[in-house]
């Protein structure tokens, strides 16, 4: 049964053009070709990334935060209360007015005390400024190094300048060590992001981030074993070109350098729009959708790859909307909150919460993937 499923999954007609088999991609005459088995190394490498990240955040990002005078706000902790804690864990973090009154009777506290307890309890669950800075520092470091390495891998290749050469001789295209390591490191990093997403800072676009990471992992994996490597290296470098700008804007924002943060964010927005909404659909997608059909009839792998590219493109449009909205607020000076994160609640908001019915009307707005704020608190 398992062997049958294995044979069907690796059926050449699914992943390769007509009249080609996996035997055509076996190493010979000193030429090395991509193999699915090469990807096994990415899982232990992902775990290695998590270990490196831990020590980087501890011994690099944390001292850097201290140099930038990034300090934690003192948070008042909610006193232990089994009744309120049970509601918080099972029913919701922002009780409505009727629920506040019920909880007041059950706990023996006043309505104002119940609202204060939930406000403090929500603040306890919010990630600290240091945690957000360390995470941004790690991603900035990786994306910057990955972008430089990616450009070094592809800038001297003929298909970087003439995209028709991406498919020249496909799929009989051998790989070189620089392409191998570029792929393995990028894929390992995205595995590590997926592994750590539950413990990382959670944003309003949590589900979209999961979809992005999964789609990216599938795309990188498929493009490797189906030998879409030339297109794959272009796509990865294109994505890395703006990500490090976003993470650096976050870092300056956490450090309270608002003008620097805003300026970098505007640059990031421009680069993101050009790379994700212009170059990617009109150059890269055109390259992967149109040019292959000049060489061979469409097959399942062709449709699969471009479908996953379509998913990523939709996510880019989704995030671009919020980026442009935030960029407009930066320019007009109307930005007051990071819409992607829950704002820190203070004791001064107590009266407003009482009027709003336990905070039911004062919930923060939702937002998309790569957004920073103009405040000292705060992509991807």
C-alpha positions as YAML, in Angstrom:
chain: A
units: angstrom
residues:
- id: 1
  name: UNK
  ca: [0.00, 0.00, 0.00]
- id: 2
  name: UNK
  ca: [2.68, 2.49, 1.03]
- id: 3
  name: UNK
  ca: [4.83, 1.48, -1.92]
- id: 4
  name: UNK
  ca: [1.89, 2.06, -4.26]
- id: 5
  name: UNK
  ca: [1.31, 5.54, -2.83]
- id: 6
  name: UNK
  ca: [5.03, 6.24, -3.09]
- id: 7
  name: UNK
  ca: [5.06, 5.18, -6.75]
- id: 8
  name: UNK
  ca: [2.03, 7.34, -7.55]
- id: 9
  name: UNK
  ca: [3.49, 10.37, -5.77]
- id: 10
  name: UNK
  ca: [6.77, 10.16, -7.69]
- id: 11
  name: UNK
  ca: [5.18, 9.33, -11.04]
- id: 12
  name: UNK
  ca: [7.21, 11.23, -13.63]
- id: 13
  name: UNK
  ca: [4.11, 12.56, -15.41]
- id: 14
  name: UNK
  ca: [3.22, 14.52, -12.30]
- id: 15
  name: UNK
  ca: [6.48, 16.36, -11.82]
- id: 16
  name: UNK
  ca: [8.35, 16.27, -15.14]
- id: 17
  name: UNK
  ca: [7.52, 17.22, -18.75]
- id: 18
  name: UNK
  ca: [6.46, 14.54, -21.18]
- id: 19
  name: UNK
  ca: [9.06, 12.00, -22.36]
- id: 20
  name: UNK
  ca: [11.34, 12.68, -19.39]
- id: 21
  name: UNK
  ca: [11.99, 10.44, -16.38]
- id: 22
  name: UNK
  ca: [13.86, 10.68, -13.08]
- id: 23
  name: UNK
  ca: [16.64, 8.69, -14.74]
- id: 24
  name: UNK
  ca: [17.36, 11.73, -16.89]
- id: 25
  name: UNK
  ca: [18.26, 13.61, -13.71]
- id: 26
  name: UNK
  ca: [20.73, 11.09, -12.32]
- id: 27
  name: UNK
  ca: [24.28, 12.31, -11.74]
- id: 28
  name: UNK
  ca: [26.62, 11.56, -14.62]
- id: 29
  name: UNK
  ca: [29.76, 12.86, -16.29]
- id: 30
  name: UNK
  ca: [30.59, 15.02, -13.28]
- id: 31
  name: UNK
  ca: [27.25, 16.82, -13.47]
- id: 32
  name: UNK
  ca: [25.17, 16.85, -10.28]
- id: 33
  name: UNK
  ca: [21.38, 17.20, -10.30]
- id: 34
  name: UNK
  ca: [18.94, 18.11, -7.55]
- id: 35
  name: UNK
  ca: [17.30, 15.22, -5.69]
- id: 36
  name: UNK
  ca: [14.41, 15.09, -3.25]
- id: 37
  name: UNK
  ca: [16.61, 13.27, -0.75]
- id: 38
  name: UNK
  ca: [18.81, 16.38, -0.52]
- id: 39
  name: UNK
  ca: [16.01, 18.08, 1.43]
- id: 40
  name: UNK
  ca: [16.30, 15.75, 4.44]
- id: 41
  name: UNK
  ca: [19.17, 17.85, 5.74]
- id: 42
  name: UNK
  ca: [16.90, 20.88, 6.13]
- id: 43
  name: UNK
  ca: [15.14, 19.49, 9.23]
- id: 44
  name: UNK
  ca: [18.28, 19.13, 11.38]
- id: 45
  name: UNK
  ca: [19.48, 22.44, 9.96]
- id: 46
  name: UNK
  ca: [16.20, 24.03, 11.08]
- id: 47
  name: UNK
  ca: [16.83, 22.80, 14.62]
- id: 48
  name: UNK
  ca: [20.36, 24.19, 14.36]
- id: 49
  name: UNK
  ca: [18.87, 27.55, 13.34]
- id: 50
  name: UNK
  ca: [16.71, 27.53, 16.47]
- id: 51
  name: UNK
  ca: [19.79, 26.90, 18.63]
- id: 52
  name: UNK
  ca: [21.79, 29.62, 16.86]
- id: 53
  name: UNK
  ca: [18.84, 31.97, 17.25]
- id: 54
  name: UNK
  ca: [18.69, 31.33, 21.00]
- id: 55
  name: UNK
  ca: [22.34, 32.24, 21.49]
- id: 56
  name: UNK
  ca: [22.13, 35.16, 19.04]
- id: 57
  name: UNK
  ca: [19.21, 36.68, 20.94]
- id: 58
  name: UNK
  ca: [20.93, 36.09, 24.27]
- id: 59
  name: UNK
  ca: [24.46, 37.28, 23.47]
- id: 60
  name: UNK
  ca: [23.94, 39.69, 20.55]
- id: 61
  name: UNK
  ca: [20.41, 41.07, 20.46]
- id: 62
  name: UNK
  ca: [20.02, 41.53, 24.23]
- id: 63
  name: UNK
  ca: [23.26, 43.55, 24.69]
- id: 64
  name: UNK
  ca: [22.35, 45.56, 21.59]
- id: 65
  name: UNK
  ca: [18.96, 46.34, 23.13]
- id: 66
  name: UNK
  ca: [20.74, 47.54, 26.27]
- id: 67
  name: UNK
  ca: [23.01, 49.81, 24.20]
- id: 68
  name: UNK
  ca: [19.93, 51.30, 22.54]
- id: 69
  name: UNK
  ca: [18.39, 51.86, 25.97]
- id: 70
  name: UNK
  ca: [15.41, 49.63, 25.27]
- id: 71
  name: UNK
  ca: [13.74, 49.23, 28.64]
- id: 72
  name: UNK
  ca: [10.78, 47.19, 29.71]
- id: 73
  name: UNK
  ca: [7.70, 48.84, 31.11]
- id: 74
  name: UNK
  ca: [6.73, 47.75, 34.59]
- id: 75
  name: UNK
  ca: [3.54, 45.71, 34.29]
- id: 76
  name: UNK
  ca: [1.18, 45.30, 37.18]
- id: 77
  name: UNK
  ca: [0.23, 41.64, 37.45]
- id: 78
  name: UNK
  ca: [-3.33, 40.49, 37.92]
- id: 79
  name: UNK
  ca: [-3.76, 38.94, 41.37]
- id: 80
  name: UNK
  ca: [-4.64, 35.21, 41.41]
- id: 81
  name: UNK
  ca: [-8.38, 34.71, 40.95]
- id: 82
  name: UNK
  ca: [-9.59, 31.22, 39.87]
- id: 83
  name: UNK
  ca: [-13.02, 32.48, 38.74]
- id: 84
  name: UNK
  ca: [-11.69, 35.21, 36.48]
- id: 85
  name: UNK
  ca: [-8.79, 33.07, 35.25]
- id: 86
  name: UNK
  ca: [-11.17, 30.30, 34.21]
- id: 87
  name: UNK
  ca: [-13.28, 32.78, 32.23]
- id: 88
  name: UNK
  ca: [-10.13, 34.29, 30.67]
- id: 89
  name: UNK
  ca: [-8.87, 30.89, 29.51]
- id: 90
  name: UNK
  ca: [-12.18, 29.44, 28.31]
- id: 91
  name: UNK
  ca: [-14.57, 32.23, 27.36]
- id: 92
  name: UNK
  ca: [-12.64, 35.30, 26.31]
- id: 93
  name: UNK
  ca: [-10.12, 37.95, 27.23]
- id: 94
  name: UNK
  ca: [-12.47, 40.91, 26.89]
- id: 95
  name: UNK
  ca: [-15.77, 40.26, 28.71]
- id: 96
  name: UNK
  ca: [-18.83, 42.28, 27.76]
- id: 97
  name: UNK
  ca: [-20.66, 44.42, 30.28]
- id: 98
  name: UNK
  ca: [-23.18, 41.71, 31.16]
- id: 99
  name: UNK
  ca: [-20.35, 39.23, 31.67]
- id: 100
  name: UNK
  ca: [-18.47, 41.72, 33.84]
- id: 101
  name: UNK
  ca: [-21.53, 42.07, 36.09]
- id: 102
  name: UNK
  ca: [-21.90, 38.28, 36.34]
- id: 103
  name: UNK
  ca: [-18.19, 37.83, 37.12]
- id: 104
  name: UNK
  ca: [-18.44, 40.61, 39.70]
- id: 105
  name: UNK
  ca: [-21.10, 38.67, 41.59]
- id: 106
  name: UNK
  ca: [-19.22, 35.37, 41.27]
- id: 107
  name: UNK
  ca: [-15.85, 36.75, 42.40]
- id: 108
  name: UNK
  ca: [-17.03, 39.22, 45.01]
- id: 109
  name: UNK
  ca: [-15.21, 42.08, 43.23]
- id: 110
  name: UNK
  ca: [-16.64, 45.32, 41.91]
- id: 111
  name: UNK
  ca: [-17.18, 45.74, 38.18]
- id: 112
  name: UNK
  ca: [-14.29, 48.20, 38.07]
- id: 113
  name: UNK
  ca: [-11.98, 45.67, 39.76]
- id: 114
  name: UNK
  ca: [-13.00, 42.95, 37.32]
- id: 115
  name: UNK
  ca: [-12.22, 45.22, 34.36]
- id: 116
  name: UNK
  ca: [-8.87, 46.13, 35.91]
- id: 117
  name: UNK
  ca: [-8.05, 42.45, 36.47]
- id: 118
  name: UNK
  ca: [-8.74, 41.58, 32.81]
- id: 119
  name: UNK
  ca: [-6.73, 44.58, 31.61]
- id: 120
  name: UNK
  ca: [-3.71, 43.54, 33.64]
- id: 121
  name: UNK
  ca: [-4.14, 39.90, 32.65]
- id: 122
  name: UNK
  ca: [-4.15, 40.81, 28.95]
- id: 123
  name: UNK
  ca: [-1.00, 42.87, 29.42]
- id: 124
  name: UNK
  ca: [0.71, 39.87, 31.04]
- id: 125
  name: UNK
  ca: [0.21, 37.86, 27.84]
- id: 126
  name: UNK
  ca: [1.53, 40.56, 25.54]
- id: 127
  name: UNK
  ca: [5.12, 40.07, 24.38]
- id: 128
  name: UNK
  ca: [7.69, 42.32, 25.97]
- id: 129
  name: UNK
  ca: [9.50, 45.03, 24.05]
- id: 130
  name: UNK
  ca: [12.78, 43.14, 24.48]
- id: 131
  name: UNK
  ca: [11.27, 39.96, 23.03]
- id: 132
  name: UNK
  ca: [10.05, 41.84, 19.96]
- id: 133
  name: UNK
  ca: [13.42, 43.56, 19.49]
- id: 134
  name: UNK
  ca: [15.35, 40.30, 19.74]
- id: 135
  name: UNK
  ca: [13.05, 38.61, 17.23]
- id: 136
  name: UNK
  ca: [13.38, 41.51, 14.77]
- id: 137
  name: UNK
  ca: [17.17, 41.52, 15.21]
- id: 138
  name: UNK
  ca: [17.41, 37.82, 14.39]
- id: 139
  name: UNK
  ca: [15.28, 38.11, 11.28]
- id: 140
  name: UNK
  ca: [17.06, 41.26, 10.13]
- id: 141
  name: UNK
  ca: [20.42, 39.51, 10.40]
- id: 142
  name: UNK
  ca: [19.28, 36.45, 8.49]
- id: 143
  name: UNK
  ca: [17.42, 38.30, 5.73]
- id: 144
  name: UNK
  ca: [20.29, 40.70, 5.12]
- id: 145
  name: UNK
  ca: [22.86, 37.90, 4.91]
- id: 146
  name: UNK
  ca: [20.50, 35.79, 2.78]
- id: 147
  name: UNK
  ca: [19.89, 38.65, 0.36]
- id: 148
  name: UNK
  ca: [23.61, 39.34, -0.06]
- id: 149
  name: UNK
  ca: [24.34, 35.62, -0.46]
- id: 150
  name: UNK
  ca: [21.46, 35.18, -2.89]
- id: 151
  name: UNK
  ca: [22.65, 38.01, -5.10]
- id: 152
  name: UNK
  ca: [26.15, 36.55, -5.06]
- id: 153
  name: UNK
  ca: [24.70, 33.23, -6.22]
- id: 154
  name: UNK
  ca: [22.66, 34.59, -9.14]
- id: 155
  name: UNK
  ca: [24.13, 37.92, -10.25]
- id: 156
  name: UNK
  ca: [26.70, 36.32, -12.55]
- id: 157
  name: UNK
  ca: [24.21, 33.87, -14.08]
- id: 158
  name: UNK
  ca: [22.88, 34.54, -17.61]
- id: 159
  name: UNK
  ca: [19.25, 33.91, -16.56]
- id: 160
  name: UNK
  ca: [19.48, 36.82, -14.12]
- id: 161
  name: UNK
  ca: [19.50, 39.12, -17.15]
- id: 162
  name: UNK
  ca: [17.59, 37.02, -19.70]
- id: 163
  name: UNK
  ca: [14.74, 35.08, -18.11]
- id: 164
  name: UNK
  ca: [14.23, 32.88, -21.15]
- id: 165
  name: UNK
  ca: [17.50, 31.22, -20.16]
- id: 166
  name: UNK
  ca: [15.80, 30.03, -16.96]
- id: 167
  name: UNK
  ca: [14.31, 27.24, -19.07]
- id: 168
  name: UNK
  ca: [17.22, 26.66, -21.43]
- id: 169
  name: UNK
  ca: [17.75, 22.88, -21.45]
- id: 170
  name: UNK
  ca: [15.14, 22.31, -18.72]
- id: 171
  name: UNK
  ca: [14.94, 20.02, -16.84]
- id: 172
  name: UNK
  ca: [18.42, 18.73, -17.63]
- id: 173
  name: UNK
  ca: [20.09, 21.51, -15.65]
- id: 174
  name: UNK
  ca: [22.86, 20.60, -13.23]
- id: 175
  name: UNK
  ca: [23.35, 22.34, -9.90]
- id: 176
  name: UNK
  ca: [26.40, 23.88, -8.29]
- id: 177
  name: UNK
  ca: [27.36, 23.97, -4.58]
- id: 178
  name: UNK
  ca: [26.36, 27.63, -4.11]
- id: 179
  name: UNK
  ca: [22.83, 26.88, -5.35]
- id: 180
  name: UNK
  ca: [22.63, 23.82, -3.13]
- id: 181
  name: UNK
  ca: [23.54, 25.69, 0.04]
- id: 182
  name: UNK
  ca: [21.40, 28.70, -0.83]
- id: 183
  name: UNK
  ca: [18.40, 26.40, -1.14]
- id: 184
  name: UNK
  ca: [19.12, 24.32, 1.94]
- id: 185
  name: UNK
  ca: [19.71, 27.35, 4.17]
- id: 186
  name: UNK
  ca: [16.62, 29.22, 2.96]
- id: 187
  name: UNK
  ca: [14.39, 26.17, 3.35]
- id: 188
  name: UNK
  ca: [15.85, 25.38, 6.78]
- id: 189
  name: UNK
  ca: [15.19, 28.93, 7.94]
- id: 190
  name: UNK
  ca: [11.54, 28.78, 6.90]
- id: 191
  name: UNK
  ca: [11.17, 25.43, 8.67]
- id: 192
  name: UNK
  ca: [12.58, 27.10, 11.80]
- id: 193
  name: UNK
  ca: [10.07, 29.95, 11.45]
- id: 194
  name: UNK
  ca: [7.25, 27.43, 11.22]
- id: 195
  name: UNK
  ca: [8.54, 25.52, 14.25]
- id: 196
  name: UNK
  ca: [8.82, 28.67, 16.36]
- id: 197
  name: UNK
  ca: [5.67, 30.48, 15.21]
- id: 198
  name: UNK
  ca: [3.69, 29.42, 18.28]
- id: 199
  name: UNK
  ca: [6.24, 31.04, 20.61]
- id: 200
  name: UNK
  ca: [7.06, 34.08, 18.46]
- id: 201
  name: UNK
  ca: [5.29, 37.41, 18.75]
- id: 202
  name: UNK
  ca: [1.72, 36.84, 17.55]
- id: 203
  name: UNK
  ca: [0.22, 39.34, 15.16]
- id: 204
  name: UNK
  ca: [-3.28, 39.78, 13.79]
- id: 205
  name: UNK
  ca: [-2.16, 38.05, 10.58]
- id: 206
  name: UNK
  ca: [-1.12, 34.88, 12.42]
- id: 207
  name: UNK
  ca: [-3.06, 32.60, 10.03]
- id: 208
  name: UNK
  ca: [-1.70, 34.40, 6.98]
- id: 209
  name: UNK
  ca: [1.84, 33.94, 8.31]
- id: 210
  name: UNK
  ca: [1.27, 30.19, 8.65]
- id: 211
  name: UNK
  ca: [-0.10, 30.03, 5.10]
- id: 212
  name: UNK
  ca: [2.91, 32.02, 3.87]
- id: 213
  name: UNK
  ca: [5.45, 29.79, 5.62]
- id: 214
  name: UNK
  ca: [3.77, 26.57, 4.42]
- id: 215
  name: UNK
  ca: [3.41, 27.85, 0.85]
- id: 216
  name: UNK
  ca: [7.05, 28.97, 0.85]
- id: 217
  name: UNK
  ca: [8.28, 25.61, 2.16]
- id: 218
  name: UNK
  ca: [6.23, 23.75, -0.46]
- id: 219
  name: UNK
  ca: [7.45, 26.03, -3.24]
- id: 220
  name: UNK
  ca: [11.12, 25.77, -2.29]
- id: 221
  name: UNK
  ca: [10.88, 21.99, -1.86]
- id: 222
  name: UNK
  ca: [9.05, 21.41, -5.13]
- id: 223
  name: UNK
  ca: [11.26, 23.76, -7.11]
- id: 224
  name: UNK
  ca: [14.27, 21.82, -5.86]
- id: 225
  name: UNK
  ca: [13.30, 18.26, -6.69]
- id: 226
  name: UNK
  ca: [11.53, 19.27, -9.94]
- id: 227
  name: UNK
  ca: [14.64, 21.26, -10.90]
- id: 228
  name: UNK
  ca: [12.98, 24.68, -11.01]
- id: 229
  name: UNK
  ca: [16.16, 25.89, -9.33]
- id: 230
  name: UNK
  ca: [16.95, 28.82, -11.58]
- id: 231
  name: UNK
  ca: [13.48, 30.28, -11.09]
- id: 232
  name: UNK
  ca: [13.64, 29.40, -7.40]
- id: 233
  name: UNK
  ca: [16.83, 31.34, -6.74]
- id: 234
  name: UNK
  ca: [15.34, 34.41, -8.43]
- id: 235
  name: UNK
  ca: [12.18, 34.18, -6.33]
- id: 236
  name: UNK
  ca: [14.02, 33.74, -3.03]
- id: 237
  name: UNK
  ca: [16.38, 36.67, -3.66]
- id: 238
  name: UNK
  ca: [13.44, 38.84, -4.68]
- id: 239
  name: UNK
  ca: [11.66, 38.14, -1.39]
- id: 240
  name: UNK
  ca: [14.75, 38.73, 0.74]
- id: 241
  name: UNK
  ca: [15.32, 42.13, -0.90]
- id: 242
  name: UNK
  ca: [12.68, 43.87, 1.22]
- id: 243
  name: UNK
  ca: [12.35, 41.73, 4.35]
- id: 244
  name: UNK
  ca: [15.52, 43.01, 6.03]
- id: 245
  name: UNK
  ca: [14.28, 46.60, 5.60]
- id: 246
  name: UNK
  ca: [11.10, 45.78, 7.48]
- id: 247
  name: UNK
  ca: [12.96, 44.14, 10.34]
- id: 248
  name: UNK
  ca: [15.38, 47.06, 10.63]
- id: 249
  name: UNK
  ca: [12.43, 49.48, 10.78]
- id: 250
  name: UNK
  ca: [11.01, 47.42, 13.64]
- id: 251
  name: UNK
  ca: [14.33, 47.54, 15.50]
- id: 252
  name: UNK
  ca: [14.57, 51.33, 15.25]
- id: 253
  name: UNK
  ca: [10.95, 51.63, 16.29]
- id: 254
  name: UNK
  ca: [11.53, 49.57, 19.43]
- id: 255
  name: UNK
  ca: [14.54, 51.75, 20.17]
- id: 256
  name: UNK
  ca: [12.37, 54.85, 19.94]
- id: 257
  name: UNK
  ca: [14.07, 56.24, 16.81]
- id: 258
  name: UNK
  ca: [10.76, 57.20, 15.26]
- id: 259
  name: UNK
  ca: [11.98, 59.31, 12.34]
- id: 260
  name: UNK
  ca: [14.53, 56.68, 11.32]
- id: 261
  name: UNK
  ca: [11.89, 53.98, 11.61]
- id: 262
  name: UNK
  ca: [9.45, 55.97, 9.47]
- id: 263
  name: UNK
  ca: [12.01, 56.70, 6.77]
- id: 264
  name: UNK
  ca: [13.12, 53.08, 6.55]
- id: 265
  name: UNK
  ca: [9.51, 51.95, 6.44]
- id: 266
  name: UNK
  ca: [8.79, 54.23, 3.49]
- id: 267
  name: UNK
  ca: [11.81, 52.75, 1.67]
- id: 268
  name: UNK
  ca: [10.60, 49.26, 2.60]
- id: 269
  name: UNK
  ca: [7.11, 50.04, 1.25]
- id: 270
  name: UNK
  ca: [8.57, 51.23, -2.08]
- id: 271
  name: UNK
  ca: [10.83, 48.16, -2.42]
- id: 272
  name: UNK
  ca: [7.99, 45.81, -1.39]
- id: 273
  name: UNK
  ca: [5.57, 47.25, -3.96]
- id: 274
  name: UNK
  ca: [8.16, 47.19, -6.76]
- id: 275
  name: UNK
  ca: [9.40, 43.65, -6.04]
- id: 276
  name: UNK
  ca: [6.16, 41.92, -4.96]
- id: 277
  name: UNK
  ca: [3.55, 43.71, -7.10]
- id: 278
  name: UNK
  ca: [5.57, 44.58, -10.20]
- id: 279
  name: UNK
  ca: [8.64, 42.39, -10.70]
- id: 280
  name: UNK
  ca: [7.15, 39.20, -9.26]
- id: 281
  name: UNK
  ca: [3.90, 39.09, -11.28]
- id: 282
  name: UNK
  ca: [5.08, 40.78, -14.49]
- id: 283
  name: UNK
  ca: [8.57, 39.26, -14.75]
- id: 284
  name: UNK
  ca: [8.87, 36.17, -12.57]
- id: 285
  name: UNK
  ca: [5.32, 34.82, -12.92]
- id: 286
  name: UNK
  ca: [5.39, 35.63, -16.62]
- id: 287
  name: UNK
  ca: [8.62, 33.65, -16.78]
- id: 288
  name: UNK
  ca: [7.14, 30.60, -15.00]
- id: 289
  name: UNK
  ca: [3.72, 30.70, -16.72]
- id: 290
  name: UNK
  ca: [4.50, 31.64, -20.35]
- id: 291
  name: UNK
  ca: [8.04, 30.56, -21.22]
- id: 292
  name: UNK
  ca: [7.77, 26.87, -20.20]
- id: 293
  name: UNK
  ca: [4.88, 26.35, -22.63]
- id: 294
  name: UNK
  ca: [7.20, 27.29, -25.48]
- id: 295
  name: UNK
  ca: [9.25, 24.16, -24.68]
- id: 296
  name: UNK
  ca: [6.77, 21.50, -23.56]
- id: 297
  name: UNK
  ca: [3.06, 20.94, -22.90]
- id: 298
  name: UNK
  ca: [1.71, 21.88, -19.48]
- id: 299
  name: UNK
  ca: [1.83, 19.12, -16.87]
- id: 300
  name: UNK
  ca: [0.78, 18.77, -13.22]
- id: 301
  name: UNK
  ca: [4.02, 20.15, -11.80]
- id: 302
  name: UNK
  ca: [3.65, 23.26, -13.98]
- id: 303
  name: UNK
  ca: [0.15, 23.89, -12.65]
- id: 304
  name: UNK
  ca: [1.15, 23.06, -9.07]
- id: 305
  name: UNK
  ca: [4.12, 25.42, -9.00]
- id: 306
  name: UNK
  ca: [2.23, 28.33, -10.50]
- id: 307
  name: UNK
  ca: [-0.76, 27.73, -8.22]
- id: 308
  name: UNK
  ca: [1.48, 28.04, -5.17]
- id: 309
  name: UNK
  ca: [3.00, 31.17, -6.71]
- id: 310
  name: UNK
  ca: [-0.54, 32.48, -7.03]
- id: 311
  name: UNK
  ca: [-1.13, 31.90, -3.31]
- id: 312
  name: UNK
  ca: [1.97, 33.91, -2.47]
- id: 313
  name: UNK
  ca: [0.93, 36.67, -4.85]
- id: 314
  name: UNK
  ca: [-2.48, 36.95, -3.18]
- id: 315
  name: UNK
  ca: [-0.77, 37.25, 0.20]
- id: 316
  name: UNK
  ca: [1.45, 39.99, -1.20]
- id: 317
  name: UNK
  ca: [-1.61, 41.92, -2.37]
- id: 318
  name: UNK
  ca: [-3.20, 41.42, 1.06]
- id: 319
  name: UNK
  ca: [-0.13, 42.79, 2.85]
- id: 320
  name: UNK
  ca: [0.47, 45.55, 0.30]
- id: 321
  name: UNK
  ca: [-2.92, 47.06, 1.14]
- id: 322
  name: UNK
  ca: [-1.94, 47.47, 4.79]
- id: 323
  name: UNK
  ca: [1.57, 48.62, 3.93]
- id: 324
  name: UNK
  ca: [0.21, 51.40, 1.74]
- id: 325
  name: UNK
  ca: [-2.28, 52.38, 4.40]
- id: 326
  name: UNK
  ca: [0.46, 52.55, 7.02]
- id: 327
  name: UNK
  ca: [2.78, 54.44, 4.65]
- id: 328
  name: UNK
  ca: [0.03, 57.00, 4.08]
- id: 329
  name: UNK
  ca: [-0.36, 57.44, 7.84]
- id: 330
  name: UNK
  ca: [3.40, 57.87, 8.24]
- id: 331
  name: UNK
  ca: [3.44, 60.59, 5.57]
- id: 332
  name: UNK
  ca: [0.38, 62.43, 6.89]
- id: 333
  name: UNK
  ca: [1.37, 62.01, 10.55]
- id: 334
  name: UNK
  ca: [-1.90, 60.28, 11.43]
- id: 335
  name: UNK
  ca: [-0.41, 57.02, 12.69]
- id: 336
  name: UNK
  ca: [-1.17, 56.48, 16.37]
- id: 337
  name: UNK
  ca: [-0.96, 52.72, 16.81]
- id: 338
  name: UNK
  ca: [0.58, 49.62, 15.31]
- id: 339
  name: UNK
  ca: [-2.60, 48.14, 13.92]
- id: 340
  name: UNK
  ca: [-1.03, 44.75, 13.64]
- id: 341
  name: UNK
  ca: [-0.37, 44.36, 17.38]
- id: 342
  name: UNK
  ca: [-2.53, 44.80, 20.45]
- id: 343
  name: UNK
  ca: [-1.68, 48.11, 22.15]
- id: 344
  name: UNK
  ca: [-0.44, 48.13, 25.70]
- id: 345
  name: UNK
  ca: [-3.32, 48.95, 28.06]
- id: 346
  name: UNK
  ca: [-2.72, 51.32, 30.94]
- id: 347
  name: UNK
  ca: [-4.51, 52.12, 34.15]
- id: 348
  name: UNK
  ca: [-5.62, 55.44, 32.62]
- id: 349
  name: UNK
  ca: [-7.89, 53.55, 30.22]
- id: 350
  name: UNK
  ca: [-9.99, 52.32, 33.12]
- id: 351
  name: UNK
  ca: [-12.73, 54.90, 32.82]
- id: 352
  name: UNK
  ca: [-12.99, 54.38, 29.08]
- id: 353
  name: UNK
  ca: [-13.35, 50.64, 29.55]
- id: 354
  name: UNK
  ca: [-16.17, 51.11, 32.02]
- id: 355
  name: UNK
  ca: [-18.04, 53.28, 29.54]
- id: 356
  name: UNK
  ca: [-17.29, 50.94, 26.63]
- id: 357
  name: UNK
  ca: [-18.61, 47.90, 28.46]
- id: 358
  name: UNK
  ca: [-15.50, 46.11, 29.56]
- id: 359
  name: UNK
  ca: [-13.51, 47.14, 26.48]
- id: 360
  name: UNK
  ca: [-15.86, 45.50, 24.00]
- id: 361
  name: UNK
  ca: [-15.88, 48.64, 21.84]
- id: 362
  name: UNK
  ca: [-12.22, 49.49, 22.17]
- id: 363
  name: UNK
  ca: [-10.59, 46.52, 20.54]
- id: 364
  name: UNK
  ca: [-7.61, 47.25, 18.31]
- id: 365
  name: UNK
  ca: [-7.95, 47.13, 14.57]
- id: 366
  name: UNK
  ca: [-6.69, 44.18, 12.56]
- id: 367
  name: UNK
  ca: [-3.79, 44.50, 10.20]
- id: 368
  name: UNK
  ca: [-1.62, 42.62, 7.70]
- id: 369
  name: UNK
  ca: [1.83, 41.12, 7.61]
- id: 370
  name: UNK
  ca: [4.71, 43.57, 7.37]
- id: 371
  name: UNK
  ca: [3.64, 46.69, 9.37]
- id: 372
  name: UNK
  ca: [5.37, 48.78, 11.97]
- id: 373
  name: UNK
  ca: [4.12, 51.65, 14.12]
- id: 374
  name: UNK
  ca: [5.08, 55.20, 14.90]
- id: 375
  name: UNK
  ca: [5.01, 54.63, 18.65]
- id: 376
  name: UNK
  ca: [7.65, 53.36, 21.02]
- id: 377
  name: UNK
  ca: [6.51, 49.80, 21.34]
- id: 378
  name: UNK
  ca: [6.61, 48.47, 17.22]
- id: 379
  name: UNK
  ca: [6.96, 42.72, 9.16]
- id: 380
  name: UNK
  ca: [6.70, 39.84, 8.60]
...
